Amino acid sequence: MPDTPLTDFLASLADPVKLELFTENPVAYLEKAGLSQELTNLILRGHSGAIRIEAVRELERAGLSPVVSDKFNPADQVSQQPMSISMNSYTSSTYTANSSTSTTFTSNTTDFVTTTSDTTTTTTHNKFPGDFTTIDIVEEAIRYFEEGRSRKAGQLVIVGSGIRAIADLTFDAEAQIRTAQKVLYCVADPVIERRLHLLNSTAESLYGLYGNNKPRIETYHAMVDALLAPVRAGLRVCGVFYGHPGSFAWPTHQAIRVARRDGFKAEMHASVSADASLFADLGIDPSQPGCHSLEATEFLIHRRVPDTSSHLLVWQAECVGDPGFNFAGYKRHNFDILINQLQKFYPADHPVFIYEAASLPQGRPKIIKSTLDTIRKEDLTGISTLYLPPSIFNEIDQEMCLKLGL
């Protein structure tokens, strides 16, 4: 049994009774936990970034996780929060991978041409998926469910780990993980990572496919290849991704589309997403008065106009305009451009909240209130979401109310 006392202890706090006892008297609870004094002090300090770093190193020492902690910035523990998986790439690039299949198709962000040789060349283009492409994707999904039985052995099920470690993992997700012949994952924290290894000994992390200054789109293509290889070998494969597996996760959608087109059973199962946590923690209802959700870079390069009468969520503000990756965190060098653009639609003193859901069982959400003219980019991490409340109120259309009989 791997020696992982910190992650095992954190995982135990997913039990609400144990969490309540810990919360009431952390010192007394930890005295009975049998942890070292060093780990006890670490937990009592309560810094989620420092706890995550130590838990990651613990899994690395146990051989359960790829070694990445040596690339962290030791002076900046704030940045060592879980990284979200961006679904977009905004620069043209070429990706080469080994392949043994022959297909040609077009997705919502990338043109693919695959030959029967040992090399596949994939060229990505700067293009936004128009309505026709989106309709194609939906109609393809409809055809898949109407046809029913798949033609080949091997199948892919993509599930989400949710946001709060273990607590958000559904019974369905656990069953899929437990019964899979191969589990591949890219999750946000070492606690859920440890749980995956306990559920299935074949669990293998995809996080090591990232690389400093490596374009994220290359990593995402590598993830697709990794997910599909055991499916093509006839195995039942479960992919586990942070949060909702279909939210800001291009590789999951792409792997399912390719698997279905190749005749395999491939499905995605829903999970808790970051916006679901935000609605719960901030106490807002997306239906009142509505909610507008924008990815930061998309907002800028496509000249999006936010609905200022609705709640506004701005995703991935820390890595806005940055298609690369760095284990030590993003540079945030384009954040001022994002804020300047938002000020074209909102007053400079309009409130803005930096939000991060709690990922550890004993953790609390991070909520920092600021204004557009005072917000600090240093307060951002890879999982920060910006929330802007409505700035205007739309009057009720009395004529429409009469038509509706209200």
mmCIF file of C-alpha atoms in Angstrom:
data_model
loop_
_atom_site.group_PDB
_atom_site.id
_atom_site.type_symbol
_atom_site.label_atom_id
_atom_site.label_comp_id
_atom_site.label_asym_id
_atom_site.label_seq_id
_atom_site.Cartn_x
_atom_site.Cartn_y
_atom_site.Cartn_z
ATOM 1 C CA MET A 1 0.000 0.000 0.000
ATOM 2 C CA PRO A 2 1.508 3.385 -1.000
ATOM 3 C CA ASP A 3 2.450 5.678 1.883
ATOM 4 C CA THR A 4 0.200 8.712 1.384
ATOM 5 C CA PRO A 5 -0.882 9.876 4.865
ATOM 6 C CA LEU A 6 -1.709 13.473 3.905
ATOM 7 C CA THR A 7 -3.914 12.677 0.920
ATOM 8 C CA ASP A 8 -5.571 9.805 2.791
ATOM 9 C CA PHE A 9 -6.379 12.110 5.699
ATOM 10 C CA LEU A 10 -7.774 14.818 3.415
ATOM 11 C CA ALA A 11 -9.873 12.220 1.605
ATOM 12 C CA SER A 12 -11.330 11.037 4.916
ATOM 13 C CA LEU A 13 -12.764 14.524 5.476
ATOM 14 C CA ALA A 14 -15.178 13.944 2.598
ATOM 15 C CA ASP A 15 -17.241 12.160 5.249
ATOM 16 C CA PRO A 16 -19.509 14.957 6.567
ATOM 17 C CA VAL A 17 -19.472 13.625 10.129
ATOM 18 C CA LYS A 18 -15.673 13.524 10.236
ATOM 19 C CA LEU A 19 -15.488 16.961 8.629
ATOM 20 C CA GLU A 20 -17.802 18.386 11.282
ATOM 21 C CA LEU A 21 -15.668 16.930 14.066
ATOM 22 C CA PHE A 22 -12.524 18.322 12.450
ATOM 23 C CA THR A 23 -14.104 21.752 12.027
ATOM 24 C CA GLU A 24 -15.245 21.906 15.656
ATOM 25 C CA ASN A 25 -11.765 21.239 17.047
ATOM 26 C CA PRO A 26 -9.008 20.777 14.436
ATOM 27 C CA VAL A 27 -6.204 20.453 16.996
ATOM 28 C CA ALA A 28 -7.898 17.702 18.986
ATOM 29 C CA TYR A 29 -8.970 15.873 15.836
ATOM 30 C CA LEU A 30 -5.465 15.959 14.371
ATOM 31 C CA GLU A 31 -3.945 14.663 17.623
ATOM 32 C CA LYS A 32 -5.901 11.434 17.095
ATOM 33 C CA ALA A 33 -5.148 11.240 13.351
ATOM 34 C CA GLY A 34 -1.619 9.921 13.766
ATOM 35 C CA LEU A 35 -0.030 12.345 11.317
ATOM 36 C CA SER A 36 3.484 13.673 11.680
ATOM 37 C CA GLN A 37 3.928 17.025 13.403
ATOM 38 C CA GLU A 38 5.023 18.537 10.105
ATOM 39 C CA LEU A 39 1.825 17.474 8.323
ATOM 40 C CA THR A 40 -0.278 18.480 11.332
ATOM 41 C CA ASN A 41 1.180 21.981 11.263
ATOM 42 C CA LEU A 42 0.684 22.190 7.512
ATOM 43 C CA ILE A 43 -3.027 21.370 7.806
ATOM 44 C CA LEU A 44 -3.518 23.763 10.720
ATOM 45 C CA ARG A 45 -1.987 26.633 8.734
ATOM 46 C CA GLY A 46 -4.763 26.006 6.228
ATOM 47 C CA HIS A 47 -3.016 27.290 3.082
ATOM 48 C CA SER A 48 -4.595 25.269 0.282
ATOM 49 C CA GLY A 49 -1.736 25.923 -2.137
ATOM 50 C CA ALA A 50 0.910 24.655 0.305
ATOM 51 C CA ILE A 51 -1.239 21.629 1.185
ATOM 52 C CA ARG A 52 -1.676 20.813 -2.485
ATOM 53 C CA ILE A 53 2.066 21.021 -3.172
ATOM 54 C CA GLU A 54 2.885 18.603 -0.368
ATOM 55 C CA ALA A 55 0.093 16.224 -1.398
ATOM 56 C CA VAL A 56 1.330 16.266 -5.005
ATOM 57 C CA ARG A 57 4.869 15.455 -3.839
ATOM 58 C CA GLU A 58 3.492 12.672 -1.668
ATOM 59 C CA LEU A 59 1.829 11.019 -4.657
ATOM 60 C CA GLU A 60 4.983 11.493 -6.716
ATOM 61 C CA ARG A 61 7.085 9.741 -4.060
ATOM 62 C CA ALA A 62 4.551 6.904 -4.006
ATOM 63 C CA GLY A 63 4.853 6.502 -7.781
ATOM 64 C CA LEU A 64 1.172 7.354 -8.336
ATOM 65 C CA SER A 65 1.645 10.622 -10.189
ATOM 66 C CA PRO A 66 4.051 12.033 -12.800
ATOM 67 C CA VAL A 67 6.781 14.228 -11.339
ATOM 68 C CA VAL A 68 5.813 17.869 -11.931
ATOM 69 C CA SER A 69 6.378 19.547 -8.555
ATOM 70 C CA ASP A 70 9.988 20.306 -9.453
ATOM 71 C CA LYS A 71 8.603 22.756 -12.010
ATOM 72 C CA PHE A 72 6.530 24.689 -9.470
ATOM 73 C CA ASN A 73 7.595 28.124 -8.315
ATOM 74 C CA PRO A 74 8.525 27.606 -4.636
ATOM 75 C CA ALA A 75 8.139 31.332 -3.909
ATOM 76 C CA ASP A 76 4.582 31.506 -5.226
ATOM 77 C CA GLN A 77 2.268 29.013 -3.558
ATOM 78 C CA VAL A 78 -0.802 30.947 -4.674
ATOM 79 C CA SER A 79 -0.154 29.851 -8.250
ATOM 80 C CA GLN A 80 0.054 26.209 -7.266
ATOM 81 C CA GLN A 81 -3.678 25.770 -7.409
ATOM 82 C CA PRO A 82 -5.306 23.288 -9.800
ATOM 83 C CA MET A 83 -5.101 24.299 -13.426
ATOM 84 C CA SER A 84 -8.285 24.420 -15.450
ATOM 85 C CA ILE A 85 -8.257 22.797 -18.865
ATOM 86 C CA SER A 86 -8.762 25.380 -21.574
ATOM 87 C CA MET A 87 -10.750 24.128 -24.548
ATOM 88 C CA ASN A 88 -9.412 26.671 -27.020
ATOM 89 C CA SER A 89 -6.215 27.505 -28.838
ATOM 90 C CA TYR A 90 -5.873 30.822 -30.598
ATOM 91 C CA THR A 91 -2.761 30.366 -32.717
ATOM 92 C CA SER A 92 -2.112 28.325 -35.821
ATOM 93 C CA SER A 93 0.107 25.330 -35.186
ATOM 94 C CA THR A 94 1.002 21.946 -36.567
ATOM 95 C CA TYR A 95 0.872 18.769 -34.511
ATOM 96 C CA THR A 96 2.381 15.444 -35.489
ATOM 97 C CA ALA A 97 1.417 12.131 -33.943
ATOM 98 C CA ASN A 98 1.649 8.428 -34.663
ATOM 99 C CA SER A 99 -1.469 6.906 -36.179
ATOM 100 C CA SER A 100 -2.676 3.671 -37.720
ATOM 101 C CA THR A 101 -6.117 4.774 -38.925
ATOM 102 C CA SER A 102 -7.303 6.657 -41.977
ATOM 103 C CA THR A 103 -9.950 9.351 -41.559
ATOM 104 C CA THR A 104 -10.716 12.876 -42.671
ATOM 105 C CA PHE A 105 -13.086 15.158 -40.825
ATOM 106 C CA THR A 106 -13.634 18.683 -39.562
ATOM 107 C CA SER A 107 -14.277 19.651 -35.952
ATOM 108 C CA ASN A 108 -15.404 22.904 -34.392
ATOM 109 C CA THR A 109 -11.866 24.264 -33.999
ATOM 110 C CA THR A 110 -9.545 22.176 -36.117
ATOM 111 C CA ASP A 111 -9.223 20.691 -39.589
ATOM 112 C CA PHE A 112 -7.864 17.141 -39.460
ATOM 113 C CA VAL A 113 -6.322 15.131 -42.263
ATOM 114 C CA THR A 114 -5.125 11.655 -41.249
ATOM 115 C CA THR A 115 -3.228 9.386 -43.667
ATOM 116 C CA THR A 116 -2.541 5.652 -43.531
ATOM 117 C CA SER A 117 1.187 6.206 -43.088
ATOM 118 C CA ASP A 118 2.991 6.172 -39.751
ATOM 119 C CA THR A 119 2.696 9.927 -39.417
ATOM 120 C CA THR A 120 -0.328 12.146 -39.033
ATOM 121 C CA THR A 121 -0.092 15.884 -39.653
ATOM 122 C CA THR A 122 -2.767 18.021 -38.064
ATOM 123 C CA THR A 123 -3.023 21.724 -38.802
ATOM 124 C CA THR A 124 -5.124 23.993 -36.622
ATOM 125 C CA HIS A 125 -6.635 27.240 -37.870
ATOM 126 C CA ASN A 126 -7.871 30.440 -36.292
ATOM 127 C CA LYS A 127 -11.571 30.028 -36.852
ATOM 128 C CA PHE A 128 -14.663 30.278 -34.735
ATOM 129 C CA PRO A 129 -17.213 27.461 -34.952
ATOM 130 C CA GLY A 130 -20.196 28.892 -36.793
ATOM 131 C CA ASP A 131 -23.783 27.782 -36.428
ATOM 132 C CA PHE A 132 -23.466 25.220 -39.220
ATOM 133 C CA THR A 133 -20.585 23.460 -37.491
ATOM 134 C CA THR A 134 -22.365 23.537 -34.142
ATOM 135 C CA ILE A 135 -25.500 22.077 -35.718
ATOM 136 C CA ASP A 136 -23.393 19.350 -37.320
ATOM 137 C CA ILE A 137 -21.983 18.399 -33.925
ATOM 138 C CA VAL A 138 -25.432 18.223 -32.318
ATOM 139 C CA GLU A 139 -26.937 16.290 -35.225
ATOM 140 C CA GLU A 140 -24.062 13.845 -35.068
ATOM 141 C CA ALA A 141 -24.838 13.266 -31.383
ATOM 142 C CA ILE A 142 -28.512 12.696 -32.225
ATOM 143 C CA ARG A 143 -27.597 10.105 -34.854
ATOM 144 C CA TYR A 144 -25.308 8.330 -32.395
ATOM 145 C CA PHE A 145 -28.050 7.891 -29.791
ATOM 146 C CA GLU A 146 -30.627 6.907 -32.421
ATOM 147 C CA GLU A 147 -28.400 4.202 -33.885
ATOM 148 C CA GLY A 148 -27.856 2.560 -30.522
ATOM 149 C CA ARG A 149 -25.441 -0.377 -30.615
ATOM 150 C CA SER A 150 -21.809 0.337 -31.492
ATOM 151 C CA ARG A 151 -20.057 -1.626 -34.205
ATOM 152 C CA LYS A 152 -16.738 -2.410 -32.515
ATOM 153 C CA ALA A 153 -15.318 -3.752 -29.273
ATOM 154 C CA GLY A 154 -13.816 -1.110 -27.032
ATOM 155 C CA GLN A 155 -15.638 1.827 -25.492
ATOM 156 C CA LEU A 156 -14.985 5.211 -23.935
ATOM 157 C CA VAL A 157 -16.856 6.816 -21.046
ATOM 158 C CA ILE A 158 -15.816 10.296 -19.910
ATOM 159 C CA VAL A 159 -16.802 11.335 -16.375
ATOM 160 C CA GLY A 160 -16.088 14.357 -14.205
ATOM 161 C CA SER A 161 -14.438 14.446 -10.803
ATOM 162 C CA GLY A 162 -16.468 17.508 -9.829
ATOM 163 C CA ILE A 163 -14.988 20.430 -7.914
ATOM 164 C CA ARG A 164 -14.826 19.419 -4.248
ATOM 165 C CA ALA A 165 -12.583 16.388 -3.895
ATOM 166 C CA ILE A 166 -14.424 13.060 -3.554
ATOM 167 C CA ALA A 167 -17.657 14.693 -2.334
ATOM 168 C CA ASP A 168 -18.599 15.667 -5.896
ATOM 169 C CA LEU A 169 -17.721 12.281 -7.373
ATOM 170 C CA THR A 170 -21.061 10.690 -8.269
ATOM 171 C CA PHE A 171 -22.032 7.056 -7.726
ATOM 172 C CA ASP A 172 -22.166 6.661 -11.488
ATOM 173 C CA ALA A 173 -18.671 8.099 -11.928
ATOM 174 C CA GLU A 174 -17.266 5.770 -9.258
ATOM 175 C CA ALA A 175 -18.926 2.778 -10.920
ATOM 176 C CA GLN A 176 -17.498 3.735 -14.316
ATOM 177 C CA ILE A 177 -14.025 4.158 -12.825
ATOM 178 C CA ARG A 178 -14.173 0.936 -10.811
ATOM 179 C CA THR A 179 -15.300 -1.257 -13.735
ATOM 180 C CA ALA A 180 -13.052 0.211 -16.424
ATOM 181 C CA GLN A 181 -10.192 -1.821 -17.852
ATOM 182 C CA LYS A 182 -8.143 1.368 -18.169
ATOM 183 C CA VAL A 183 -8.532 4.720 -16.392
ATOM 184 C CA LEU A 184 -6.882 7.900 -17.683
ATOM 185 C CA TYR A 185 -7.313 11.152 -15.822
ATOM 186 C CA CYS A 186 -6.507 14.839 -15.622
ATOM 187 C CA VAL A 187 -7.855 16.127 -12.331
ATOM 188 C CA ALA A 188 -7.306 19.174 -10.189
ATOM 189 C CA ASP A 189 -6.022 17.921 -6.876
ATOM 190 C CA PRO A 190 -4.079 15.017 -5.353
ATOM 191 C CA VAL A 191 -6.923 13.955 -3.067
ATOM 192 C CA ILE A 192 -9.164 12.861 -5.915
ATOM 193 C CA GLU A 193 -6.080 11.505 -7.697
ATOM 194 C CA ARG A 194 -5.393 9.198 -4.761
ATOM 195 C CA ARG A 195 -9.035 8.118 -4.765
ATOM 196 C CA LEU A 196 -8.811 7.145 -8.433
ATOM 197 C CA HIS A 197 -5.866 4.843 -7.734
ATOM 198 C CA LEU A 198 -7.794 3.224 -4.896
ATOM 199 C CA LEU A 199 -10.795 2.651 -7.164
ATOM 200 C CA ASN A 200 -8.799 1.268 -10.086
ATOM 201 C CA SER A 201 -5.170 0.112 -10.166
ATOM 202 C CA THR A 202 -4.873 0.943 -13.883
ATOM 203 C CA ALA A 203 -5.361 4.671 -13.241
ATOM 204 C CA GLU A 204 -2.807 6.810 -15.069
ATOM 205 C CA SER A 205 -2.408 10.580 -15.091
ATOM 206 C CA LEU A 206 -2.411 12.664 -18.280
ATOM 207 C CA TYR A 207 -1.074 15.726 -16.471
ATOM 208 C CA GLY A 208 2.475 14.863 -17.449
ATOM 209 C CA LEU A 209 1.586 15.562 -21.086
ATOM 210 C CA TYR A 210 1.691 19.282 -20.281
ATOM 211 C CA GLY A 211 5.037 20.996 -20.630
ATOM 212 C CA ASN A 212 6.443 24.417 -19.821
ATOM 213 C CA ASN A 213 5.964 26.727 -22.813
ATOM 214 C CA LYS A 214 4.347 23.876 -24.745
ATOM 215 C CA PRO A 215 1.231 25.016 -26.665
ATOM 216 C CA ARG A 216 -1.788 23.618 -24.872
ATOM 217 C CA ILE A 217 -3.335 22.455 -28.137
ATOM 218 C CA GLU A 218 -0.443 19.996 -28.564
ATOM 219 C CA THR A 219 -1.143 18.603 -25.106
ATOM 220 C CA TYR A 220 -4.841 18.264 -25.900
ATOM 221 C CA HIS A 221 -4.170 16.305 -29.080
ATOM 222 C CA ALA A 222 -1.848 14.042 -27.103
ATOM 223 C CA MET A 223 -4.646 13.506 -24.557
ATOM 224 C CA VAL A 224 -7.045 12.511 -27.341
ATOM 225 C CA ASP A 225 -4.498 10.010 -28.668
ATOM 226 C CA ALA A 226 -3.940 8.609 -25.168
ATOM 227 C CA LEU A 227 -7.686 8.174 -24.550
ATOM 228 C CA LEU A 228 -8.319 6.479 -27.893
ATOM 229 C CA ALA A 229 -5.363 4.081 -27.990
ATOM 230 C CA PRO A 230 -6.761 1.589 -25.406
ATOM 231 C CA VAL A 231 -10.259 1.965 -26.888
ATOM 232 C CA ARG A 232 -8.905 0.866 -30.266
ATOM 233 C CA ALA A 233 -7.244 -2.046 -28.471
ATOM 234 C CA GLY A 234 -10.721 -3.217 -27.421
ATOM 235 C CA LEU A 235 -10.705 -2.019 -23.805
ATOM 236 C CA ARG A 236 -13.404 -0.358 -21.734
ATOM 237 C CA VAL A 237 -11.802 3.018 -20.996
ATOM 238 C CA CYS A 238 -12.856 5.646 -18.470
ATOM 239 C CA GLY A 239 -11.508 9.175 -18.770
ATOM 240 C CA VAL A 240 -11.804 11.341 -15.654
ATOM 241 C CA PHE A 241 -11.512 15.111 -15.930
ATOM 242 C CA TYR A 242 -11.756 17.963 -13.446
ATOM 243 C CA GLY A 243 -15.168 19.529 -12.847
ATOM 244 C CA HIS A 244 -17.714 18.821 -15.547
ATOM 245 C CA PRO A 245 -15.883 16.838 -18.239
ATOM 246 C CA GLY A 246 -17.555 18.803 -21.026
ATOM 247 C CA SER A 247 -16.887 22.286 -19.657
ATOM 248 C CA PHE A 248 -13.664 23.908 -20.898
ATOM 249 C CA ALA A 249 -12.330 20.508 -21.908
ATOM 250 C CA TRP A 250 -11.737 20.241 -25.640
ATOM 251 C CA PRO A 251 -9.956 16.841 -25.492
ATOM 252 C CA THR A 252 -12.962 15.084 -23.968
ATOM 253 C CA HIS A 253 -15.393 16.220 -26.653
ATOM 254 C CA GLN A 254 -12.886 15.516 -29.391
ATOM 255 C CA ALA A 255 -12.074 12.025 -28.140
ATOM 256 C CA ILE A 256 -15.768 11.147 -28.015
ATOM 257 C CA ARG A 257 -16.410 12.514 -31.516
ATOM 258 C CA VAL A 258 -13.498 10.568 -32.991
ATOM 259 C CA ALA A 259 -14.426 7.362 -31.144
ATOM 260 C CA ARG A 260 -18.024 7.556 -32.357
ATOM 261 C CA ARG A 261 -16.968 8.211 -35.942
ATOM 262 C CA ASP A 262 -14.684 5.193 -35.744
ATOM 263 C CA GLY A 263 -17.600 2.984 -34.645
ATOM 264 C CA PHE A 264 -16.973 2.755 -30.901
ATOM 265 C CA LYS A 265 -19.372 3.367 -28.034
ATOM 266 C CA ALA A 266 -18.436 6.708 -26.505
ATOM 267 C CA GLU A 267 -20.394 8.790 -24.004
ATOM 268 C CA MET A 268 -19.938 11.633 -21.549
ATOM 269 C CA HIS A 269 -21.592 11.684 -18.123
ATOM 270 C CA ALA A 270 -22.361 14.991 -16.421
ATOM 271 C CA SER A 271 -20.789 16.234 -13.205
ATOM 272 C CA VAL A 272 -20.531 19.297 -10.954
ATOM 273 C CA SER A 273 -18.946 22.289 -12.693
ATOM 274 C CA ALA A 274 -17.296 25.445 -11.407
ATOM 275 C CA ASP A 275 -20.301 27.599 -12.266
ATOM 276 C CA ALA A 276 -22.589 25.267 -10.302
ATOM 277 C CA SER A 277 -20.330 25.777 -7.289
ATOM 278 C CA LEU A 278 -20.327 29.532 -7.859
ATOM 279 C CA PHE A 279 -24.114 29.728 -7.890
ATOM 280 C CA ALA A 280 -24.246 27.792 -4.621
ATOM 281 C CA ASP A 281 -21.466 29.719 -2.850
ATOM 282 C CA LEU A 282 -22.421 33.233 -3.965
ATOM 283 C CA GLY A 283 -26.146 32.613 -3.555
ATOM 284 C CA ILE A 284 -27.146 33.762 -7.027
ATOM 285 C CA ASP A 285 -29.693 32.190 -9.347
ATOM 286 C CA PRO A 286 -28.630 32.150 -13.027
ATOM 287 C CA SER A 287 -32.260 32.434 -14.095
ATOM 288 C CA GLN A 288 -32.752 35.718 -12.219
ATOM 289 C CA PRO A 289 -32.136 37.921 -14.148
ATOM 290 C CA GLY A 290 -30.163 35.610 -16.467
ATOM 291 C CA CYS A 291 -26.517 34.674 -16.798
ATOM 292 C CA HIS A 292 -23.955 35.437 -19.496
ATOM 293 C CA SER A 293 -20.824 33.273 -19.557
ATOM 294 C CA LEU A 294 -17.711 34.239 -21.535
ATOM 295 C CA GLU A 295 -14.229 32.792 -21.867
ATOM 296 C CA ALA A 296 -11.765 35.678 -21.426
ATOM 297 C CA THR A 297 -9.822 35.324 -24.669
ATOM 298 C CA GLU A 298 -12.972 34.659 -26.712
ATOM 299 C CA PHE A 299 -14.473 37.810 -25.202
ATOM 300 C CA LEU A 300 -11.555 39.861 -26.509
ATOM 301 C CA ILE A 301 -10.741 38.415 -29.915
ATOM 302 C CA HIS A 302 -14.352 38.023 -31.036
ATOM 303 C CA ARG A 303 -15.465 41.418 -29.707
ATOM 304 C CA ARG A 304 -18.181 39.922 -27.515
ATOM 305 C CA VAL A 305 -20.750 42.268 -26.030
ATOM 306 C CA PRO A 306 -21.724 41.235 -22.495
ATOM 307 C CA ASP A 307 -25.329 41.442 -21.371
ATOM 308 C CA THR A 308 -24.903 43.952 -18.560
ATOM 309 C CA SER A 309 -28.432 43.285 -17.315
ATOM 310 C CA SER A 310 -27.440 39.694 -16.434
ATOM 311 C CA HIS A 311 -24.909 38.026 -14.195
ATOM 312 C CA LEU A 312 -21.587 37.847 -16.052
ATOM 313 C CA LEU A 313 -19.021 35.070 -15.587
ATOM 314 C CA VAL A 314 -15.604 35.544 -17.177
ATOM 315 C CA TRP A 315 -13.623 32.318 -17.325
ATOM 316 C CA GLN A 316 -9.854 31.789 -17.452
ATOM 317 C CA ALA A 317 -8.931 35.384 -16.779
ATOM 318 C CA GLU A 318 -5.460 34.472 -15.570
ATOM 319 C CA CYS A 319 -4.385 32.906 -18.874
ATOM 320 C CA VAL A 320 -6.181 35.369 -21.168
ATOM 321 C CA GLY A 321 -4.419 35.502 -24.521
ATOM 322 C CA ASP A 322 -1.868 32.878 -23.473
ATOM 323 C CA PRO A 323 -1.999 29.633 -25.509
ATOM 324 C CA GLY A 324 0.964 28.122 -23.666
ATOM 325 C CA PHE A 325 1.349 26.438 -20.311
ATOM 326 C CA ASN A 326 3.632 26.720 -17.310
ATOM 327 C CA PHE A 327 3.599 24.544 -14.206
ATOM 328 C CA ALA A 328 4.603 27.567 -12.129
ATOM 329 C CA GLY A 329 1.502 29.503 -13.216
ATOM 330 C CA TYR A 330 0.613 31.961 -15.943
ATOM 331 C CA LYS A 331 2.218 35.386 -16.350
ATOM 332 C CA ARG A 332 -1.144 37.258 -16.381
ATOM 333 C CA HIS A 333 0.471 39.725 -18.802
ATOM 334 C CA ASN A 334 -2.786 40.360 -20.696
ATOM 335 C CA PHE A 335 -5.038 40.815 -17.676
ATOM 336 C CA ASP A 336 -5.012 44.621 -17.921
ATOM 337 C CA ILE A 337 -6.261 44.367 -21.512
ATOM 338 C CA LEU A 338 -9.195 42.268 -20.308
ATOM 339 C CA ILE A 339 -10.096 44.749 -17.564
ATOM 340 C CA ASN A 340 -9.826 47.718 -19.945
ATOM 341 C CA GLN A 341 -12.227 46.003 -22.335
ATOM 342 C CA LEU A 342 -14.716 45.267 -19.558
ATOM 343 C CA GLN A 343 -14.644 48.949 -18.596
ATOM 344 C CA LYS A 344 -16.076 49.768 -22.026
ATOM 345 C CA PHE A 345 -19.309 48.151 -20.844
ATOM 346 C CA TYR A 346 -19.237 48.700 -17.064
ATOM 347 C CA PRO A 347 -18.355 51.690 -14.854
ATOM 348 C CA ALA A 348 -14.793 51.702 -13.533
ATOM 349 C CA ASP A 349 -16.085 51.340 -9.981
ATOM 350 C CA HIS A 350 -18.392 48.426 -10.856
ATOM 351 C CA PRO A 351 -17.931 45.533 -8.403
ATOM 352 C CA VAL A 352 -16.141 42.406 -9.586
ATOM 353 C CA PHE A 353 -15.559 39.251 -7.543
ATOM 354 C CA ILE A 354 -12.673 36.821 -7.922
ATOM 355 C CA TYR A 355 -14.127 33.410 -7.179
ATOM 356 C CA GLU A 356 -12.533 30.015 -6.629
ATOM 357 C CA ALA A 357 -14.492 27.010 -5.424
ATOM 358 C CA ALA A 358 -13.101 24.974 -2.554
ATOM 359 C CA SER A 359 -11.453 21.810 -3.819
ATOM 360 C CA LEU A 360 -10.342 20.277 -0.521
ATOM 361 C CA PRO A 361 -13.015 18.809 1.789
ATOM 362 C CA GLN A 362 -12.119 21.119 4.680
ATOM 363 C CA GLY A 363 -11.571 24.155 2.465
ATOM 364 C CA ARG A 364 -13.701 27.233 1.920
ATOM 365 C CA PRO A 365 -14.307 29.093 -1.337
ATOM 366 C CA LYS A 366 -12.082 32.043 -2.133
ATOM 367 C CA ILE A 367 -14.182 35.165 -2.763
ATOM 368 C CA ILE A 368 -12.424 38.513 -3.177
ATOM 369 C CA LYS A 369 -14.542 41.608 -3.737
ATOM 370 C CA SER A 370 -12.996 44.396 -5.772
ATOM 371 C CA THR A 371 -13.888 46.874 -8.520
ATOM 372 C CA LEU A 372 -12.784 47.018 -12.116
ATOM 373 C CA ASP A 373 -10.401 49.879 -11.366
ATOM 374 C CA THR A 374 -8.836 48.251 -8.271
ATOM 375 C CA ILE A 375 -8.742 44.512 -9.028
ATOM 376 C CA ARG A 376 -5.286 42.934 -8.621
ATOM 377 C CA LYS A 377 -4.044 40.330 -11.079
ATOM 378 C CA GLU A 378 -1.834 38.920 -8.319
ATOM 379 C CA ASP A 379 -4.989 37.543 -6.670
ATOM 380 C CA LEU A 380 -5.738 35.263 -9.637
ATOM 381 C CA THR A 381 -4.903 31.587 -10.069
ATOM 382 C CA GLY A 382 -5.598 29.064 -12.802
ATOM 383 C CA ILE A 383 -9.052 28.290 -11.398
ATOM 384 C CA SER A 384 -10.211 31.877 -10.796
ATOM 385 C CA THR A 385 -13.502 33.005 -12.328
ATOM 386 C CA LEU A 386 -14.570 36.637 -12.440
ATOM 387 C CA TYR A 387 -18.165 37.412 -11.469
ATOM 388 C CA LEU A 388 -19.720 40.772 -12.348
ATOM 389 C CA PRO A 389 -23.251 41.479 -11.080
ATOM 390 C CA PRO A 390 -25.764 43.249 -13.347
ATOM 391 C CA SER A 391 -25.141 46.948 -13.861
ATOM 392 C CA ILE A 392 -28.545 47.845 -15.333
ATOM 393 C CA PHE A 393 -32.127 46.762 -14.760
ATOM 394 C CA ASN A 394 -34.429 46.089 -17.706
ATOM 395 C CA GLU A 395 -37.926 47.470 -17.278
ATOM 396 C CA ILE A 396 -40.821 45.043 -17.576
ATOM 397 C CA ASP A 397 -42.531 45.114 -20.964
ATOM 398 C CA GLN A 398 -46.134 45.767 -19.944
ATOM 399 C CA GLU A 399 -47.469 45.146 -23.443
ATOM 400 C CA MET A 400 -45.857 41.710 -23.507
ATOM 401 C CA CYS A 401 -47.286 40.983 -20.062
ATOM 402 C CA LEU A 402 -50.770 41.669 -21.433
ATOM 403 C CA LYS A 403 -50.167 39.304 -24.372
ATOM 404 C CA LEU A 404 -49.055 36.602 -21.962
ATOM 405 C CA GLY A 405 -52.014 37.196 -19.666
ATOM 406 C CA LEU A 406 -49.784 38.124 -16.746
#
